[in-house]
Amino acid sequence: MMKEKLLEIKEEALKKISETNGLDKLNEIRVAYLGKKGELTQVLKGMKDVKPEDRPMVGQYVNDTRKAIEEKLEEVKTKLEEEVLNQKLKAEVIDVTLPAKKNNVGHRHPNTIALEEVERIFVGMGYEVVEGPEVEYDYYNFEALNIPENHPAKDEQDTFYVNDKILLRTQTSSVQVHEMEKGKLPIRMISPGRVFRADEVDATHSPSFHQIEGLVIDKNVTFADLKGTLAQFAKELFGEDTKVKFRPHHFPFTEPSAEVDVSCFKCHGKGCRMCKGSGWIEILGCGMVHPHVLEMSGIDPEEYTGFAFGVGLERIALLKYEIDDMRLMYENDTRFLKQF
């Protein structure tokens, strides 16, 4: 009776295995016949009713049945796995003759290219690159630079206030004040960074832009040192035949102050669209550090003198790459950026 039952289980299992067409169904058959609650397990539970002398023979039948089912399961599993693989290979075929996909690598922004060039020039002159906070105290942004409360220069640099004492910096000169307060002299530094002013967006203005400001403080520093430094800077940035012109100006934190023009590198001073026919292009403001600014930062103006200058990074990039609209710099259009 037990032998007939096992034979019936074996034939039924082998038939189902042969007819199955999926790996999931195959696993269901394995559980149904060989699992803890499967057909063979149920037969083994009935061994207690078999005569002791017949148990070895029945046990052999059970093992043979299990082995036959397991071998058939393995055979069909291998076959089904091969079919799945073949279907994948057909569906996911790779044409090795096609060109590979290019990595979409990022590109340096024209501002970054211009900044690295300016930094290279000044580091080559022995300057240190120093950065500072974009959210700044009113004292460092205005008062320590000789721009007290109600000074008209505050109107020109209308900015974004966090509260009455904290603002988004309008110039990176605040970094220079932090350095002067440290009292480590002499100082030769440039401070590049983002600044903020409440300007309307147009072709030449933005509420967020970048400045590079320089500061030198030492004994016996004169306006001649300032002129020589900026002349050398202009030659390295715009070409060896570039000339500089200083025009008197007023900045609260320098005295005397000047605005600097460079000879047009496009027409070499003859007059063109780039320089609006004048032969000169304005690039930066500068001057000798005001004695009061030195005093406020704890430096003796009788012993030390210095000069400072500030240039807009976008101004340099726009001129160098002949871009006529500053808004292009912030639109993140890769067609534009890849040109540099």
Short mmCIF file of C-alpha atoms in Angstrom, two decimals:
data_model
loop_
_atom_site.label_atom_id
_atom_site.label_comp_id
_atom_site.label_asym_id
_atom_site.label_seq_id
_atom_site.Cartn_x
_atom_site.Cartn_y
_atom_site.Cartn_z
CA MET A 1 0.00 0.00 0.00
CA MET A 2 2.83 2.41 0.97
CA LYS A 3 4.79 1.47 -2.18
CA GLU A 4 1.80 2.19 -4.42
CA LYS A 5 1.25 5.54 -2.72
CA LEU A 6 4.90 6.51 -3.27
CA LEU A 7 4.76 5.44 -6.92
CA GLU A 8 1.65 7.55 -7.42
CA ILE A 9 3.32 10.60 -5.78
CA LYS A 10 6.43 10.13 -7.94
CA GLU A 11 4.54 9.89 -11.24
CA GLU A 12 2.30 12.84 -10.38
CA ALA A 13 5.30 15.00 -9.35
CA LEU A 14 7.38 14.13 -12.43
CA LYS A 15 4.42 14.90 -14.71
CA LYS A 16 3.83 18.30 -13.10
CA ILE A 17 7.57 19.14 -13.23
CA SER A 18 7.75 18.26 -16.94
CA GLU A 19 4.73 20.40 -17.75
CA THR A 20 5.85 23.50 -15.79
CA ASN A 21 7.09 26.53 -17.78
CA GLY A 22 8.22 28.90 -15.05
CA LEU A 23 10.80 28.95 -12.24
CA ASP A 24 8.20 30.23 -9.75
CA LYS A 25 5.87 27.30 -10.48
CA LEU A 26 8.80 24.90 -10.22
CA ASN A 27 9.51 26.16 -6.71
CA GLU A 28 5.85 25.69 -5.78
CA ILE A 29 6.08 22.01 -6.88
CA ARG A 30 9.26 21.56 -4.81
CA VAL A 31 7.47 22.85 -1.70
CA ALA A 32 4.32 20.79 -2.43
CA TYR A 33 6.21 17.48 -2.57
CA LEU A 34 9.46 17.95 -0.63
CA GLY A 35 8.59 20.73 1.84
CA LYS A 36 7.84 20.38 5.56
CA LYS A 37 4.15 19.91 4.82
CA GLY A 38 4.72 18.19 1.45
CA GLU A 39 3.42 14.83 0.18
CA LEU A 40 6.62 12.88 1.01
CA THR A 41 6.73 14.27 4.54
CA GLN A 42 3.14 13.12 5.09
CA VAL A 43 4.13 9.60 3.92
CA LEU A 44 7.07 9.55 6.34
CA LYS A 45 4.71 10.43 9.19
CA GLY A 46 2.84 7.17 8.41
CA MET A 47 6.00 5.06 8.93
CA LYS A 48 4.88 4.38 12.48
CA ASP A 49 2.08 2.17 11.04
CA VAL A 50 4.50 0.07 8.95
CA LYS A 51 5.72 -3.24 10.30
CA PRO A 52 9.25 -2.92 11.71
CA GLU A 53 10.65 -5.53 9.30
CA ASP A 54 9.21 -3.62 6.28
CA ARG A 55 10.51 -0.16 7.36
CA PRO A 56 13.97 -0.40 5.69
CA MET A 57 12.38 -1.31 2.37
CA VAL A 58 9.75 1.48 2.64
CA GLY A 59 12.47 3.94 3.66
CA GLN A 60 14.40 2.99 0.51
CA TYR A 61 11.29 3.62 -1.62
CA VAL A 62 10.88 7.07 0.00
CA ASN A 63 14.56 7.96 -0.69
CA ASP A 64 14.32 6.75 -4.29
CA THR A 65 11.15 8.80 -4.81
CA ARG A 66 12.77 11.93 -3.28
CA LYS A 67 15.91 11.46 -5.42
CA ALA A 68 13.88 11.03 -8.62
CA ILE A 69 11.83 14.18 -7.90
CA GLU A 70 14.96 16.25 -6.97
CA GLU A 71 16.84 15.17 -10.11
CA LYS A 72 13.87 16.06 -12.33
CA LEU A 73 13.50 19.42 -10.55
CA GLU A 74 17.20 20.23 -11.12
CA GLU A 75 17.05 19.17 -14.78
CA VAL A 76 14.00 21.32 -15.54
CA LYS A 77 15.38 24.25 -13.48
CA THR A 78 18.61 24.28 -15.52
CA LYS A 79 16.62 24.18 -18.76
CA LEU A 80 14.29 27.03 -17.68
CA GLU A 81 17.23 29.20 -16.51
CA GLU A 82 18.90 28.76 -19.91
CA GLU A 83 15.69 29.85 -21.64
CA VAL A 84 15.45 32.96 -19.42
CA LEU A 85 19.10 33.82 -20.15
CA ASN A 86 18.63 33.39 -23.90
CA GLN A 87 15.60 35.67 -23.83
CA LYS A 88 17.61 38.30 -21.91
CA LEU A 89 20.48 38.07 -24.38
CA LYS A 90 18.06 38.59 -27.26
CA ALA A 91 16.30 41.53 -25.57
CA GLU A 92 19.46 43.21 -24.20
CA VAL A 93 21.77 42.71 -27.15
CA ILE A 94 24.69 45.18 -27.25
CA ASP A 95 26.07 46.40 -30.55
CA VAL A 96 29.77 46.76 -29.79
CA THR A 97 30.32 48.66 -33.07
CA LEU A 98 28.25 51.64 -31.82
CA PRO A 99 30.22 54.61 -30.41
CA ALA A 100 30.32 54.68 -26.60
CA LYS A 101 28.25 57.20 -24.66
CA LYS A 102 30.32 60.21 -23.71
CA ASN A 103 30.55 61.20 -20.06
CA ASN A 104 28.79 64.53 -19.57
CA VAL A 105 31.65 66.26 -17.76
CA GLY A 106 31.14 69.70 -16.24
CA HIS A 107 32.87 72.82 -17.58
CA ARG A 108 34.54 75.68 -15.75
CA HIS A 109 32.47 78.87 -15.65
CA PRO A 110 34.02 81.96 -17.32
CA ASN A 111 34.03 83.61 -13.86
CA THR A 112 36.08 80.72 -12.48
CA ILE A 113 38.53 80.85 -15.40
CA ALA A 114 38.99 84.63 -14.92
CA LEU A 115 39.35 84.30 -11.13
CA GLU A 116 42.01 81.60 -11.40
CA GLU A 117 43.98 83.79 -13.80
CA VAL A 118 43.77 86.83 -11.49
CA GLU A 119 44.78 84.69 -8.48
CA ARG A 120 47.72 83.26 -10.45
CA ILE A 121 48.95 86.79 -11.29
CA PHE A 122 48.78 88.09 -7.70
CA VAL A 123 50.07 84.91 -6.05
CA GLY A 124 53.02 85.26 -8.44
CA MET A 125 53.59 88.74 -6.95
CA GLY A 126 53.63 87.28 -3.42
CA TYR A 127 50.02 87.94 -2.43
CA GLU A 128 47.90 85.65 -0.27
CA VAL A 129 44.32 84.70 -1.24
CA VAL A 130 41.99 85.24 1.75
CA GLU A 131 38.24 84.58 1.93
CA GLY A 132 35.66 85.76 4.46
CA PRO A 133 31.96 85.54 5.39
CA GLU A 134 29.24 86.65 2.96
CA VAL A 135 26.93 87.46 5.89
CA GLU A 136 28.74 90.29 7.64
CA TYR A 137 28.40 92.84 10.42
CA ASP A 138 27.56 96.42 9.40
CA TYR A 139 30.71 97.51 11.26
CA TYR A 140 33.08 95.53 9.00
CA ASN A 141 31.18 96.32 5.79
CA PHE A 142 30.76 100.06 6.38
CA GLU A 143 31.97 101.65 9.63
CA ALA A 144 35.50 100.17 9.69
CA LEU A 145 35.88 101.35 6.07
CA ASN A 146 35.21 104.98 6.98
CA ILE A 147 31.53 104.84 5.98
CA PRO A 148 29.63 105.91 9.13
CA GLU A 149 25.85 105.96 9.64
CA ASN A 150 24.02 108.27 7.17
CA HIS A 151 27.05 108.42 4.81
CA PRO A 152 25.93 108.88 1.16
CA ALA A 153 28.06 105.89 0.08
CA LYS A 154 25.60 103.67 1.94
CA ASP A 155 22.90 104.73 -0.51
CA GLU A 156 25.11 103.81 -3.45
CA GLN A 157 25.67 100.38 -1.93
CA ASP A 158 22.04 99.69 -1.00
CA THR A 159 22.12 96.17 0.36
CA PHE A 160 20.12 93.38 1.99
CA TYR A 161 19.88 93.62 5.79
CA VAL A 162 19.28 90.62 8.07
CA ASN A 163 18.76 93.03 10.97
CA ASP A 164 20.08 96.50 11.86
CA LYS A 165 23.59 95.16 12.52
CA ILE A 166 23.93 92.20 10.13
CA LEU A 167 23.79 92.33 6.33
CA LEU A 168 24.89 90.61 3.13
CA ARG A 169 28.26 92.21 2.35
CA THR A 170 28.40 94.77 -0.46
CA GLN A 171 32.17 94.47 -0.92
CA THR A 172 34.95 92.06 0.00
CA SER A 173 36.84 94.93 1.69
CA SER A 174 35.33 93.60 4.94
CA VAL A 175 37.75 90.64 4.65
CA GLN A 176 40.64 93.14 4.60
CA VAL A 177 39.44 94.68 7.88
CA HIS A 178 39.40 91.23 9.52
CA GLU A 179 43.00 90.69 8.35
CA MET A 180 44.16 94.13 9.55
CA GLU A 181 42.65 93.50 13.00
CA LYS A 182 44.81 90.39 13.36
CA GLY A 183 47.81 92.74 13.55
CA LYS A 184 50.11 90.50 11.48
CA LEU A 185 52.09 92.93 9.34
CA PRO A 186 53.05 93.36 6.55
CA ILE A 187 49.91 92.39 4.59
CA ARG A 188 49.78 91.42 0.92
CA MET A 189 46.42 89.90 0.11
CA ILE A 190 43.56 89.64 -2.34
CA SER A 191 40.03 88.78 -1.19
CA PRO A 192 37.80 87.32 -3.93
CA GLY A 193 34.15 86.51 -3.24
CA ARG A 194 30.48 87.05 -3.84
CA VAL A 195 28.88 90.35 -2.85
CA PHE A 196 25.28 91.59 -2.82
CA ARG A 197 23.58 94.87 -3.67
CA ALA A 198 19.92 95.71 -4.20
CA ASP A 199 20.35 96.28 -7.96
CA GLU A 200 17.81 95.58 -10.68
CA VAL A 201 18.86 92.84 -13.11
CA ASP A 202 19.96 94.13 -16.51
CA ALA A 203 22.80 93.63 -19.01
CA THR A 204 25.41 95.13 -16.65
CA HIS A 205 23.89 94.75 -13.15
CA SER A 206 22.91 91.90 -10.84
CA PRO A 207 21.91 91.74 -7.15
CA SER A 208 24.64 89.11 -6.69
CA PHE A 209 28.06 89.41 -8.30
CA HIS A 210 31.75 88.88 -7.49
CA GLN A 211 34.61 91.17 -6.50
CA ILE A 212 38.34 90.78 -6.08
CA GLU A 213 39.82 93.33 -3.71
CA GLY A 214 43.51 93.72 -2.92
CA LEU A 215 45.34 95.20 0.05
CA VAL A 216 49.01 95.90 0.74
CA ILE A 217 50.17 97.37 4.07
CA ASP A 218 53.85 97.84 4.89
CA LYS A 219 56.36 100.52 5.77
CA ASN A 220 57.10 103.09 3.05
CA VAL A 221 54.38 101.94 0.61
CA THR A 222 53.60 104.71 -1.89
CA PHE A 223 51.23 105.46 -4.76
CA ALA A 224 54.07 104.54 -7.10
CA ASP A 225 53.92 100.96 -5.74
CA LEU A 226 50.18 100.92 -6.43
CA LYS A 227 50.65 102.15 -9.98
CA GLY A 228 53.42 99.67 -10.73
CA THR A 229 51.39 96.76 -9.31
CA LEU A 230 48.27 97.55 -11.33
CA ALA A 231 50.28 98.22 -14.51
CA GLN A 232 51.90 94.79 -14.19
CA PHE A 233 48.51 93.19 -13.45
CA ALA A 234 46.96 94.77 -16.56
CA LYS A 235 49.86 93.63 -18.78
CA GLU A 236 49.59 90.03 -17.59
CA LEU A 237 45.80 89.96 -17.89
CA PHE A 238 45.21 91.85 -21.14
CA GLY A 239 48.54 91.73 -22.98
CA GLU A 240 52.08 93.06 -22.78
CA ASP A 241 51.33 96.32 -24.67
CA THR A 242 48.48 97.32 -22.30
CA LYS A 243 48.78 100.81 -20.76
CA VAL A 244 47.04 102.12 -17.63
CA LYS A 245 45.52 105.52 -16.91
CA PHE A 246 44.63 106.83 -13.44
CA ARG A 247 41.74 109.28 -13.03
CA PRO A 248 41.11 111.09 -9.69
CA HIS A 249 38.06 109.74 -7.85
CA HIS A 250 36.63 109.48 -4.33
CA PHE A 251 36.26 106.38 -2.14
CA PRO A 252 35.64 106.83 1.62
CA PHE A 253 38.27 104.23 2.58
CA THR A 254 41.15 105.52 0.40
CA GLU A 255 42.86 108.90 0.11
CA PRO A 256 43.93 109.77 -2.55
CA SER A 257 41.64 107.60 -4.68
CA ALA A 258 41.59 106.84 -8.39
CA GLU A 259 39.76 104.92 -11.07
CA VAL A 260 41.94 102.94 -13.45
CA ASP A 261 41.44 102.58 -17.21
CA VAL A 262 43.37 100.20 -19.46
CA SER A 263 44.10 100.80 -23.12
CA CYS A 264 41.62 98.85 -25.24
CA PHE A 265 43.09 95.41 -25.95
CA LYS A 266 40.79 95.03 -28.97
CA CYS A 267 41.78 98.10 -30.97
CA HIS A 268 44.99 99.01 -29.03
CA GLY A 269 43.72 102.52 -28.28
CA LYS A 270 42.45 103.46 -31.73
CA GLY A 271 38.76 103.40 -30.76
CA CYS A 272 36.19 100.64 -31.38
CA ARG A 273 32.81 99.28 -30.23
CA MET A 274 34.45 97.58 -27.23
CA CYS A 275 35.83 100.86 -25.80
CA LYS A 276 32.99 103.01 -27.22
CA GLY A 277 35.46 104.86 -29.42
CA SER A 278 37.57 106.22 -26.53
CA GLY A 279 40.49 103.79 -26.73
CA TRP A 280 40.23 103.17 -22.97
CA ILE A 281 38.24 100.75 -20.78
CA GLU A 282 37.54 101.34 -17.09
CA ILE A 283 38.38 98.24 -15.01
CA LEU A 284 38.83 99.07 -11.31
CA GLY A 285 39.00 101.53 -8.43
CA CYS A 286 41.96 102.00 -6.10
CA GLY A 287 43.78 104.34 -3.73
CA MET A 288 46.02 104.70 -0.70
CA VAL A 289 44.41 103.30 2.47
CA HIS A 290 42.84 106.14 4.50
CA PRO A 291 44.80 106.77 7.76
CA HIS A 292 41.53 106.61 9.73
CA VAL A 293 40.84 103.10 8.36
CA LEU A 294 44.30 102.01 9.57
CA GLU A 295 43.68 103.54 13.02
CA MET A 296 40.31 101.81 13.45
CA SER A 297 41.99 98.46 12.83
CA GLY A 298 44.79 99.18 15.29
CA ILE A 299 47.56 100.07 12.81
CA ASP A 300 49.71 103.18 13.32
CA PRO A 301 49.36 105.36 10.15
CA GLU A 302 52.58 107.21 11.09
CA GLU A 303 54.56 103.96 10.75
CA TYR A 304 52.59 102.04 8.11
CA THR A 305 50.98 102.98 4.81
CA GLY A 306 49.18 100.87 2.24
CA PHE A 307 47.14 100.73 -0.91
CA ALA A 308 43.92 98.96 -1.86
CA PHE A 309 42.13 98.18 -5.10
CA GLY A 310 38.91 96.46 -6.12
CA VAL A 311 37.83 94.93 -9.42
CA GLY A 312 34.58 93.25 -10.44
CA LEU A 313 35.22 89.67 -11.50
CA GLU A 314 32.32 89.72 -13.97
CA ARG A 315 33.75 92.92 -15.44
CA ILE A 316 37.01 91.13 -16.25
CA ALA A 317 35.24 88.05 -17.64
CA LEU A 318 32.88 90.16 -19.79
CA LEU A 319 35.77 92.15 -21.22
CA LYS A 320 38.16 89.24 -21.68
CA TYR A 321 35.62 87.07 -23.49
CA GLU A 322 33.72 89.95 -25.17
CA ILE A 323 30.38 89.04 -23.57
CA ASP A 324 27.89 91.89 -23.88
CA ASP A 325 25.22 90.75 -21.39
CA MET A 326 26.03 89.76 -17.80
CA ARG A 327 22.77 87.78 -17.50
CA LEU A 328 24.28 85.09 -19.74
CA MET A 329 26.74 84.32 -16.94
CA TYR A 330 24.00 83.12 -14.59
CA GLU A 331 21.65 81.21 -16.90
CA ASN A 332 23.66 77.94 -16.72
CA ASP A 333 23.16 77.30 -20.44
CA THR A 334 25.79 74.70 -21.38
CA ARG A 335 25.80 75.93 -24.99
CA PHE A 336 27.11 79.25 -23.66
CA LEU A 337 29.48 77.87 -21.02
CA LYS A 338 31.18 75.38 -23.38
CA GLN A 339 32.49 78.26 -25.50
CA PHE A 340 35.14 79.13 -22.91
#
